[in-house]
């Protein structure tokens, strides 16, 4: 069974204080690893898709990286508007379904 | 990315009544879409996969007679929670697969509160 574990559960940062979120996964064969951002009371917003180990993608202050066992979401010089829950999900090669982690809730204080 | 809408955004109903939630893709047509449920402080759990023109496929533990899914067109799917009970109170989110299902785009969600 596919498993996705995210850590830490919660992260409190000062504005400008860079940090990383971890997503560890177990999947029979990885079709893709996805990062989403979810604001309170809203649906997840797509951020990145990573397909193979060594791949990196960036968007503004966010950078996602992938190894064979885990993915990191790096937040560089975060701003209060980066406060959200960040969800990681994997899709196996033999299925279209996504398995989600529990998320990391990031709070950035001004 | 794809634009997905849901209606209503929140609903309060009495125990025993039925509630219908609509999910629309606004900028593309999709044969397959997904319904998720999210409880407070928890992640998304897939409830069912809906294919246009055919019966939905439900995940283990999800009652198909309680959560009725209709995918009548390429841009509209509905989820009806029948005979709702307080334990059905949750955040319901739909998603469409785009780009060969490489990416799922999610709707804004519907908050259901059953009294």
Tab-separated table of C-alpha atoms in Angstrom, chain A:
chain	number	residue	atom	x	y	z
A	1	UNK	CA	0.000	0.000	0.000
A	2	UNK	CA	1.254	3.456	-0.903
A	3	UNK	CA	2.229	5.597	2.068
A	4	UNK	CA	3.034	9.279	2.351
A	5	UNK	CA	4.399	10.814	5.556
A	6	UNK	CA	4.931	14.520	5.953
A	7	UNK	CA	6.995	16.258	8.598
A	8	UNK	CA	6.896	18.355	10.589
A	9	UNK	CA	3.173	18.491	11.292
A	10	UNK	CA	3.402	22.226	11.939
A	11	UNK	CA	6.053	24.835	11.311
A	12	UNK	CA	6.183	28.362	12.659
A	13	UNK	CA	8.576	30.711	10.911
A	14	UNK	CA	9.589	34.297	11.209
A	15	UNK	CA	9.298	36.280	8.004
A	16	UNK	CA	12.506	35.757	6.049
A	17	UNK	CA	13.436	32.565	7.919
A	18	UNK	CA	13.986	29.869	5.287
A	19	UNK	CA	13.068	26.258	6.025
A	20	UNK	CA	12.207	22.911	4.449
A	21	UNK	CA	9.266	20.534	4.589
A	22	UNK	CA	9.731	16.801	4.176
A	23	UNK	CA	7.588	14.250	2.356
A	24	UNK	CA	8.649	10.615	2.680
A	25	UNK	CA	6.900	8.120	0.460
A	26	UNK	CA	6.592	4.431	-0.238
A	27	UNK	CA	5.108	3.450	-3.571
A	28	UNK	CA	5.408	0.434	-5.794
A	29	UNK	CA	6.412	2.582	-8.731
A	30	UNK	CA	6.299	6.347	-8.860
A	31	UNK	CA	4.385	7.977	-11.688
A	32	UNK	CA	4.529	11.408	-10.082
A	33	UNK	CA	4.848	13.259	-6.791
A	34	UNK	CA	2.665	16.307	-6.348
A	35	UNK	CA	2.788	19.306	-4.034
A	36	UNK	CA	-0.323	21.310	-3.267
A	37	UNK	CA	-1.024	24.326	-1.117
A	38	UNK	CA	-4.278	24.436	0.853
A	39	UNK	CA	-5.620	27.538	2.564
A	40	UNK	CA	-8.174	27.137	5.390
A	41	UNK	CA	-11.621	26.276	4.074
A	42	UNK	CA	-10.449	25.952	0.471
A	43	UNK	CA	-9.508	23.231	-1.932
A	44	UNK	CA	-5.882	22.347	-2.676
A	45	UNK	CA	-4.047	24.513	-5.171
A	46	UNK	CA	-1.591	22.775	-7.472
A	47	UNK	CA	2.069	23.759	-7.067
A	48	UNK	CA	4.414	21.178	-8.604
A	49	UNK	CA	4.714	17.764	-10.176
A	50	UNK	CA	7.996	15.860	-9.906
A	51	UNK	CA	8.583	12.701	-11.899
A	52	UNK	CA	12.083	11.391	-11.278
A	53	UNK	CA	14.853	11.516	-8.687
A	54	UNK	CA	17.043	14.541	-9.047
A	55	UNK	CA	14.314	16.693	-10.516
A	56	UNK	CA	13.771	20.187	-9.123
A	57	UNK	CA	11.071	22.771	-9.723
A	58	UNK	CA	10.729	26.336	-8.531
A	59	UNK	CA	7.945	28.836	-8.168
A	60	UNK	CA	8.613	32.164	-6.522
A	61	UNK	CA	9.893	31.371	-2.996
A	62	UNK	CA	9.156	27.653	-3.275
A	63	UNK	CA	11.461	24.955	-4.573
A	64	UNK	CA	10.616	21.264	-4.675
A	65	UNK	CA	13.161	18.474	-4.964
A	66	UNK	CA	12.820	14.718	-5.307
A	67	UNK	CA	14.855	11.651	-4.354
A	68	UNK	CA	13.888	8.004	-4.579
A	69	UNK	CA	12.462	8.047	-1.059
A	70	UNK	CA	11.478	11.603	-0.271
A	71	UNK	CA	10.724	15.062	-1.494
A	72	UNK	CA	11.522	18.404	0.057
A	73	UNK	CA	9.700	21.671	-0.295
A	74	UNK	CA	12.067	24.513	0.444
A	75	UNK	CA	10.630	27.886	1.371
A	76	UNK	CA	13.137	30.679	0.896
A	77	UNK	CA	12.662	33.957	2.763
A	78	UNK	CA	8.995	33.256	3.448
A	79	UNK	CA	6.362	35.956	3.731
A	80	UNK	CA	3.145	35.890	5.775
A	81	UNK	CA	1.192	35.100	2.597
A	82	UNK	CA	3.063	31.792	2.395
A	83	UNK	CA	1.158	30.645	5.478
A	84	UNK	CA	-0.881	27.584	4.476
A	85	UNK	CA	-0.995	23.813	4.712
A	86	UNK	CA	1.265	22.139	2.182
A	87	UNK	CA	0.154	18.726	0.982
A	88	UNK	CA	2.245	16.069	-0.698
A	89	UNK	CA	0.703	13.290	-2.805
A	90	UNK	CA	1.995	10.398	-4.883
A	91	UNK	CA	0.571	8.645	-7.886
A	92	UNK	CA	1.789	5.123	-8.659
A	93	UNK	CA	2.573	3.958	-12.161
A	94	UNK	CA	-0.220	1.386	-12.128
A	95	UNK	CA	-3.025	3.661	-10.944
A	96	UNK	CA	-4.500	7.113	-11.415
A	97	UNK	CA	-5.316	7.631	-7.751
A	98	UNK	CA	-3.439	10.014	-5.511
A	99	UNK	CA	-2.375	9.141	-1.958
A	100	UNK	CA	-2.016	12.199	0.223
A	101	UNK	CA	0.068	12.927	3.274
A	102	UNK	CA	-1.459	14.645	6.281
A	103	UNK	CA	0.197	17.943	5.402
A	104	UNK	CA	2.476	20.475	7.053
A	105	UNK	CA	0.845	23.639	8.343
A	106	UNK	CA	3.185	26.589	7.901
A	107	UNK	CA	2.663	29.833	9.789
A	108	UNK	CA	4.840	32.794	8.874
A	109	UNK	CA	4.874	35.687	11.308
A	110	UNK	CA	5.666	39.210	10.183
